[in-house]
Amino acid sequence: MSQNFGAAAVDFAEHRAGYPEVFFERLETYCGSFFGKRVLDLGAGTGLLGQGLASRGARLLGIEPDLRLLVQGKRLQEQRGRSWPACVGIGELLPVKNQSFDWVAAGQCWHWLNGDLAAREAARVLVPGGRIVVAHFDWLPVAGSVVEATEALILRHNPTWSLGGGNGFHYESMEDLRSAGFRGFETFSLEVDVPYSPNHWRGRIRGSAGIGASLAPDQVQAFDRELAALLAARFPEDPLLIPHRLFGLFAWLAQSPGQA
């Protein structure tokens, strides 16, 4: 299933909730302060992960394959009064020098990458002892929830969508990273409810992989009309409390493959 998140860049920027503060608090508890650290934000998108890192004093560079997401991210940075550089690039061939970062942060993107190549590139650009965090912030299709009903509707409109039914735990990057020389793996997870207005939830789904990043504009509109009707009939609450899991996997670079 091909993805085109740039086609949904406005909805992506306007309606997708960022990582909550508790995520960064947990991360710093495990890994220490980000203040002054050189951090490469891999698959930066509109800066959902970068925003929290920048607020903690990280020296960021965002790398994102779709210019349209970077444009929306820059607009959000200007609104919030905090900006950092970003450029177009892919995780499998990073446009940066060897050993030029203390951290690599990959938020909600590892499943779109060639994991083996991305892990080797992360090892290349990190200093010895540098760290990586692979972060996820997934909705959870709890039985009877608006998420479960939304996923069923997505599948009706896009039967090829394969990302539903998840539990928010993501260990798929671990072996890629281990092969690239990373060690000392640790993980944490936390369930949180994220408030969304019905309109924001509709926008969140329009900007998702299964809808706005995959379907034609008229198909997106047809889906959105049905989702609006579903919410009005079955989930009239405002705000909607959307169950999510925060998940973080992190490790440090012991030795890059080229040094073995």
mmCIF file of C-alpha atoms in Angstrom:
data_model
loop_
_atom_site.group_PDB
_atom_site.id
_atom_site.type_symbol
_atom_site.label_atom_id
_atom_site.label_comp_id
_atom_site.label_asym_id
_atom_site.label_seq_id
_atom_site.Cartn_x
_atom_site.Cartn_y
_atom_site.Cartn_z
ATOM 1 C CA MET A 1 0.000 0.000 0.000
ATOM 2 C CA SER A 2 1.616 3.239 -1.151
ATOM 3 C CA GLN A 3 1.558 6.243 1.165
ATOM 4 C CA ASN A 4 1.421 9.919 0.303
ATOM 5 C CA PHE A 5 1.275 11.818 3.581
ATOM 6 C CA GLY A 6 2.064 15.049 1.779
ATOM 7 C CA ALA A 7 -1.373 14.921 0.155
ATOM 8 C CA ALA A 8 -2.854 15.078 3.662
ATOM 9 C CA ALA A 9 -0.282 17.517 5.063
ATOM 10 C CA VAL A 10 -2.759 20.193 6.206
ATOM 11 C CA ASP A 11 -4.959 17.735 8.112
ATOM 12 C CA PHE A 12 -1.829 16.021 9.430
ATOM 13 C CA ALA A 13 -0.551 19.306 10.836
ATOM 14 C CA GLU A 14 -3.842 20.656 12.151
ATOM 15 C CA HIS A 15 -5.362 17.602 13.779
ATOM 16 C CA ARG A 16 -2.744 15.066 14.894
ATOM 17 C CA ALA A 17 -2.008 15.295 18.617
ATOM 18 C CA GLY A 18 1.651 15.586 19.545
ATOM 19 C CA TYR A 19 3.521 13.567 22.127
ATOM 20 C CA PRO A 20 2.368 14.560 25.632
ATOM 21 C CA GLU A 21 4.755 15.957 28.218
ATOM 22 C CA VAL A 22 4.819 12.700 30.142
ATOM 23 C CA PHE A 23 6.607 11.055 27.214
ATOM 24 C CA PHE A 24 9.546 13.460 27.408
ATOM 25 C CA GLU A 25 9.601 13.262 31.201
ATOM 26 C CA ARG A 26 9.914 9.486 30.973
ATOM 27 C CA LEU A 27 12.561 9.784 28.283
ATOM 28 C CA GLU A 28 14.700 12.142 30.363
ATOM 29 C CA THR A 29 14.274 9.912 33.411
ATOM 30 C CA TYR A 30 15.835 7.064 31.471
ATOM 31 C CA CYS A 31 18.361 8.974 29.369
ATOM 32 C CA GLY A 32 19.150 12.325 30.972
ATOM 33 C CA SER A 33 18.741 15.874 29.743
ATOM 34 C CA PHE A 34 18.501 16.809 26.074
ATOM 35 C CA PHE A 35 19.773 20.326 26.708
ATOM 36 C CA GLY A 36 22.505 21.173 24.195
ATOM 37 C CA LYS A 37 22.461 17.716 22.619
ATOM 38 C CA ARG A 38 22.661 17.431 18.839
ATOM 39 C CA VAL A 39 19.530 15.508 17.849
ATOM 40 C CA LEU A 40 18.595 14.218 14.399
ATOM 41 C CA ASP A 41 14.803 13.966 14.109
ATOM 42 C CA LEU A 42 14.343 11.144 11.611
ATOM 43 C CA GLY A 43 11.048 11.145 9.699
ATOM 44 C CA ALA A 44 10.347 14.528 11.237
ATOM 45 C CA GLY A 45 6.976 15.085 9.568
ATOM 46 C CA THR A 46 5.474 18.297 10.918
ATOM 47 C CA GLY A 47 7.666 18.239 14.035
ATOM 48 C CA LEU A 48 5.468 16.390 16.536
ATOM 49 C CA LEU A 49 8.466 14.809 18.256
ATOM 50 C CA GLY A 50 10.846 17.666 17.527
ATOM 51 C CA GLN A 51 8.645 20.216 19.292
ATOM 52 C CA GLY A 52 9.056 18.491 22.645
ATOM 53 C CA LEU A 53 12.785 17.980 22.164
ATOM 54 C CA ALA A 54 13.334 21.593 21.113
ATOM 55 C CA SER A 55 11.479 22.806 24.191
ATOM 56 C CA ARG A 56 14.079 20.947 26.265
ATOM 57 C CA GLY A 57 17.004 22.686 24.608
ATOM 58 C CA ALA A 58 17.976 20.098 22.012
ATOM 59 C CA ARG A 59 19.871 21.306 18.937
ATOM 60 C CA LEU A 60 17.666 19.754 16.283
ATOM 61 C CA LEU A 61 17.874 18.909 12.625
ATOM 62 C CA GLY A 62 14.743 17.421 11.071
ATOM 63 C CA ILE A 63 14.945 14.994 8.150
ATOM 64 C CA GLU A 64 11.718 14.288 6.250
ATOM 65 C CA PRO A 65 11.143 12.835 2.751
ATOM 66 C CA ASP A 66 8.085 14.987 1.938
ATOM 67 C CA LEU A 67 8.588 18.727 1.535
ATOM 68 C CA ARG A 68 4.877 19.381 2.052
ATOM 69 C CA LEU A 69 5.050 18.094 5.615
ATOM 70 C CA LEU A 70 8.123 20.229 6.295
ATOM 71 C CA VAL A 71 6.282 23.314 5.010
ATOM 72 C CA GLN A 72 3.400 22.660 7.388
ATOM 73 C CA GLY A 73 5.852 21.993 10.191
ATOM 74 C CA LYS A 74 7.583 25.325 9.605
ATOM 75 C CA ARG A 75 4.208 27.068 9.786
ATOM 76 C CA LEU A 76 3.506 25.428 13.144
ATOM 77 C CA GLN A 77 6.959 26.398 14.421
ATOM 78 C CA GLU A 78 6.314 30.037 13.530
ATOM 79 C CA GLN A 79 2.970 29.945 15.337
ATOM 80 C CA ARG A 80 4.621 28.525 18.458
ATOM 81 C CA GLY A 81 7.635 30.817 18.384
ATOM 82 C CA ARG A 82 10.240 28.066 18.310
ATOM 83 C CA SER A 83 11.992 26.917 15.134
ATOM 84 C CA TRP A 84 14.815 24.634 14.045
ATOM 85 C CA PRO A 85 16.319 23.605 10.704
ATOM 86 C CA ALA A 86 14.975 20.756 8.608
ATOM 87 C CA CYS A 87 15.667 19.365 5.163
ATOM 88 C CA VAL A 88 14.359 16.797 2.719
ATOM 89 C CA GLY A 89 15.989 13.391 3.026
ATOM 90 C CA ILE A 90 15.349 9.720 3.678
ATOM 91 C CA GLY A 91 16.293 7.583 6.646
ATOM 92 C CA GLU A 92 18.110 5.066 4.496
ATOM 93 C CA LEU A 93 20.521 7.698 3.090
ATOM 94 C CA LEU A 94 20.845 10.560 5.550
ATOM 95 C CA PRO A 95 22.283 13.815 4.146
ATOM 96 C CA VAL A 96 24.571 14.438 7.139
ATOM 97 C CA LYS A 97 28.185 13.733 8.070
ATOM 98 C CA ASN A 98 29.558 10.810 10.036
ATOM 99 C CA GLN A 99 29.518 11.112 13.837
ATOM 100 C CA SER A 100 27.743 14.475 13.826
ATOM 101 C CA PHE A 101 24.915 13.789 16.323
ATOM 102 C CA ASP A 102 24.510 12.741 19.938
ATOM 103 C CA TRP A 103 20.973 11.417 19.457
ATOM 104 C CA VAL A 104 18.765 10.060 16.694
ATOM 105 C CA ALA A 105 15.035 10.272 17.374
ATOM 106 C CA ALA A 106 12.604 8.372 15.131
ATOM 107 C CA GLY A 107 8.963 9.149 15.853
ATOM 108 C CA GLN A 108 6.139 7.122 14.313
ATOM 109 C CA CYS A 109 8.180 6.278 11.231
ATOM 110 C CA TRP A 110 10.274 3.125 11.641
ATOM 111 C CA HIS A 111 7.606 0.903 10.054
ATOM 112 C CA TRP A 112 7.883 2.954 6.839
ATOM 113 C CA LEU A 113 11.662 2.465 6.582
ATOM 114 C CA ASN A 114 14.002 -0.239 5.402
ATOM 115 C CA GLY A 115 14.977 -1.007 8.977
ATOM 116 C CA ASP A 116 18.382 -2.508 8.243
ATOM 117 C CA LEU A 117 19.536 0.459 6.157
ATOM 118 C CA ALA A 118 18.032 3.021 8.538
ATOM 119 C CA ALA A 119 19.731 1.440 11.546
ATOM 120 C CA ARG A 120 23.106 1.477 9.786
ATOM 121 C CA GLU A 121 22.641 5.114 8.827
ATOM 122 C CA ALA A 122 21.705 6.006 12.408
ATOM 123 C CA ALA A 123 24.895 4.304 13.586
ATOM 124 C CA ARG A 124 26.942 6.182 10.989
ATOM 125 C CA VAL A 125 25.778 9.650 12.028
ATOM 126 C CA LEU A 126 26.011 9.088 15.794
ATOM 127 C CA VAL A 127 29.096 9.649 17.901
ATOM 128 C CA PRO A 128 30.382 6.568 19.760
ATOM 129 C CA GLY A 129 28.085 6.065 22.724
ATOM 130 C CA GLY A 130 25.343 8.082 21.033
ATOM 131 C CA ARG A 131 21.737 7.113 21.631
ATOM 132 C CA ILE A 132 18.662 6.364 19.582
ATOM 133 C CA VAL A 133 15.011 6.459 20.576
ATOM 134 C CA VAL A 134 12.293 4.891 18.439
ATOM 135 C CA ALA A 135 8.987 6.391 19.555
ATOM 136 C CA HIS A 136 5.362 5.557 18.843
ATOM 137 C CA PHE A 137 2.076 7.164 19.851
ATOM 138 C CA ASP A 138 -0.696 4.882 18.618
ATOM 139 C CA TRP A 139 -4.438 4.954 19.068
ATOM 140 C CA LEU A 140 -5.814 1.739 20.604
ATOM 141 C CA PRO A 141 -8.907 -0.021 19.185
ATOM 142 C CA VAL A 142 -10.365 -0.926 22.580
ATOM 143 C CA ALA A 143 -13.570 -2.960 22.297
ATOM 144 C CA GLY A 144 -16.610 -0.702 22.012
ATOM 145 C CA SER A 145 -14.524 2.435 21.521
ATOM 146 C CA VAL A 146 -14.701 5.105 18.848
ATOM 147 C CA VAL A 147 -11.316 3.851 17.650
ATOM 148 C CA GLU A 148 -12.647 0.352 17.029
ATOM 149 C CA ALA A 149 -15.599 1.772 15.095
ATOM 150 C CA THR A 150 -13.337 4.124 13.138
ATOM 151 C CA GLU A 151 -10.982 1.319 12.137
ATOM 152 C CA ALA A 152 -13.921 -0.734 10.862
ATOM 153 C CA LEU A 153 -15.020 2.224 8.735
ATOM 154 C CA ILE A 154 -11.496 2.735 7.387
ATOM 155 C CA LEU A 155 -11.422 -0.895 6.255
ATOM 156 C CA ARG A 156 -14.765 -0.516 4.495
ATOM 157 C CA HIS A 157 -13.357 2.348 2.450
ATOM 158 C CA ASN A 158 -9.809 0.994 2.111
ATOM 159 C CA PRO A 159 -9.653 -2.821 2.355
ATOM 160 C CA THR A 160 -5.891 -2.770 1.685
ATOM 161 C CA TRP A 161 -5.174 -0.863 4.916
ATOM 162 C CA SER A 162 -3.101 -3.143 7.150
ATOM 163 C CA LEU A 163 -2.302 -1.046 10.219
ATOM 164 C CA GLY A 164 -5.437 -1.642 12.275
ATOM 165 C CA GLY A 165 -5.871 -3.780 15.368
ATOM 166 C CA GLY A 166 -2.578 -2.781 16.966
ATOM 167 C CA ASN A 167 -1.692 -2.809 20.659
ATOM 168 C CA GLY A 168 0.894 -0.024 20.513
ATOM 169 C CA PHE A 169 3.915 -2.182 21.355
ATOM 170 C CA HIS A 170 6.727 -1.911 18.790
ATOM 171 C CA TYR A 171 9.807 -4.106 19.024
ATOM 172 C CA GLU A 172 10.372 -4.477 15.279
ATOM 173 C CA SER A 173 13.343 -2.091 15.223
ATOM 174 C CA MET A 174 15.336 -3.946 17.882
ATOM 175 C CA GLU A 175 17.086 -6.535 15.731
ATOM 176 C CA ASP A 176 17.860 -3.987 13.008
ATOM 177 C CA LEU A 177 19.482 -1.776 15.610
ATOM 178 C CA ARG A 178 21.328 -4.644 17.275
ATOM 179 C CA SER A 179 22.833 -5.655 13.925
ATOM 180 C CA ALA A 180 23.996 -2.060 13.440
ATOM 181 C CA GLY A 181 25.925 -2.044 16.727
ATOM 182 C CA PHE A 182 23.377 -0.752 19.245
ATOM 183 C CA ARG A 183 23.230 -2.225 22.732
ATOM 184 C CA GLY A 184 21.621 -1.652 26.139
ATOM 185 C CA PHE A 185 18.029 -1.815 24.934
ATOM 186 C CA GLU A 186 15.316 -0.491 27.204
ATOM 187 C CA THR A 187 11.636 0.191 26.593
ATOM 188 C CA PHE A 188 8.752 1.902 28.319
ATOM 189 C CA SER A 189 5.054 2.250 27.583
ATOM 190 C CA LEU A 190 2.125 4.121 29.024
ATOM 191 C CA GLU A 191 -1.576 4.234 28.169
ATOM 192 C CA VAL A 192 -3.172 7.682 28.029
ATOM 193 C CA ASP A 193 -6.513 9.093 26.901
ATOM 194 C CA VAL A 194 -6.167 11.943 24.413
ATOM 195 C CA PRO A 195 -9.099 14.382 24.105
ATOM 196 C CA TYR A 196 -10.259 15.087 20.553
ATOM 197 C CA SER A 197 -13.260 17.114 19.490
ATOM 198 C CA PRO A 198 -15.362 15.256 16.892
ATOM 199 C CA ASN A 199 -14.105 17.643 14.190
ATOM 200 C CA HIS A 200 -10.485 17.109 15.192
ATOM 201 C CA TRP A 201 -10.948 13.344 15.231
ATOM 202 C CA ARG A 202 -12.356 13.505 11.711
ATOM 203 C CA GLY A 203 -9.339 15.580 10.663
ATOM 204 C CA ARG A 204 -6.994 13.185 12.429
ATOM 205 C CA ILE A 205 -8.362 10.306 10.374
ATOM 206 C CA ARG A 206 -8.417 12.283 7.133
ATOM 207 C CA GLY A 207 -4.693 12.816 7.681
ATOM 208 C CA SER A 208 -3.953 9.166 8.438
ATOM 209 C CA ALA A 209 -2.236 6.449 6.424
ATOM 210 C CA GLY A 210 -5.434 4.591 5.625
ATOM 211 C CA ILE A 211 -7.403 7.595 4.332
ATOM 212 C CA GLY A 212 -5.781 10.881 3.277
ATOM 213 C CA ALA A 213 -2.398 9.314 2.527
ATOM 214 C CA SER A 214 -3.919 6.534 0.404
ATOM 215 C CA LEU A 215 -7.254 7.534 -1.151
ATOM 216 C CA ALA A 216 -8.301 9.992 -3.846
ATOM 217 C CA PRO A 217 -9.829 13.307 -2.661
ATOM 218 C CA ASP A 218 -13.410 12.288 -3.509
ATOM 219 C CA GLN A 219 -12.940 9.035 -1.608
ATOM 220 C CA VAL A 220 -11.603 10.949 1.397
ATOM 221 C CA GLN A 221 -14.681 13.187 1.346
ATOM 222 C CA ALA A 222 -17.024 10.193 1.164
ATOM 223 C CA PHE A 223 -15.275 8.596 4.129
ATOM 224 C CA ASP A 224 -15.393 11.821 6.121
ATOM 225 C CA ARG A 225 -19.148 12.145 5.629
ATOM 226 C CA GLU A 226 -19.689 8.619 6.926
ATOM 227 C CA LEU A 227 -17.393 9.178 9.897
ATOM 228 C CA ALA A 228 -19.265 12.372 10.803
ATOM 229 C CA ALA A 229 -22.556 10.452 10.733
ATOM 230 C CA LEU A 230 -21.090 7.618 12.801
ATOM 231 C CA LEU A 231 -19.816 9.999 15.465
ATOM 232 C CA ALA A 232 -23.131 11.846 15.678
ATOM 233 C CA ALA A 233 -25.100 8.618 16.000
ATOM 234 C CA ARG A 234 -22.889 6.534 18.292
ATOM 235 C CA PHE A 235 -20.288 8.790 19.906
ATOM 236 C CA PRO A 236 -21.829 12.239 20.489
ATOM 237 C CA GLU A 237 -19.444 13.154 23.323
ATOM 238 C CA ASP A 238 -17.283 16.256 23.050
ATOM 239 C CA PRO A 239 -14.474 15.793 23.684
ATOM 240 C CA LEU A 240 -13.972 12.202 22.662
ATOM 241 C CA LEU A 241 -11.402 10.450 24.844
ATOM 242 C CA ILE A 242 -9.227 8.456 22.470
ATOM 243 C CA PRO A 243 -7.149 5.677 24.099
ATOM 244 C CA HIS A 244 -3.497 5.724 23.048
ATOM 245 C CA ARG A 245 -0.271 3.977 23.958
ATOM 246 C CA LEU A 246 3.005 5.833 24.271
ATOM 247 C CA PHE A 247 5.917 3.530 23.511
ATOM 248 C CA GLY A 248 9.626 4.217 23.513
ATOM 249 C CA LEU A 249 12.540 1.939 22.660
ATOM 250 C CA PHE A 250 16.045 3.257 23.138
ATOM 251 C CA ALA A 251 19.617 2.037 22.992
ATOM 252 C CA TRP A 252 23.178 3.306 22.786
ATOM 253 C CA LEU A 253 25.755 2.817 20.032
ATOM 254 C CA ALA A 254 28.502 0.463 21.123
ATOM 255 C CA GLN A 255 30.103 -0.056 17.716
ATOM 256 C CA SER A 256 29.035 0.703 14.173
ATOM 257 C CA PRO A 257 29.166 -2.158 11.623
ATOM 258 C CA GLY A 258 32.105 -0.577 9.805
ATOM 259 C CA GLN A 259 34.189 -0.725 13.004
ATOM 260 C CA ALA A 260 33.596 -4.422 13.655
#
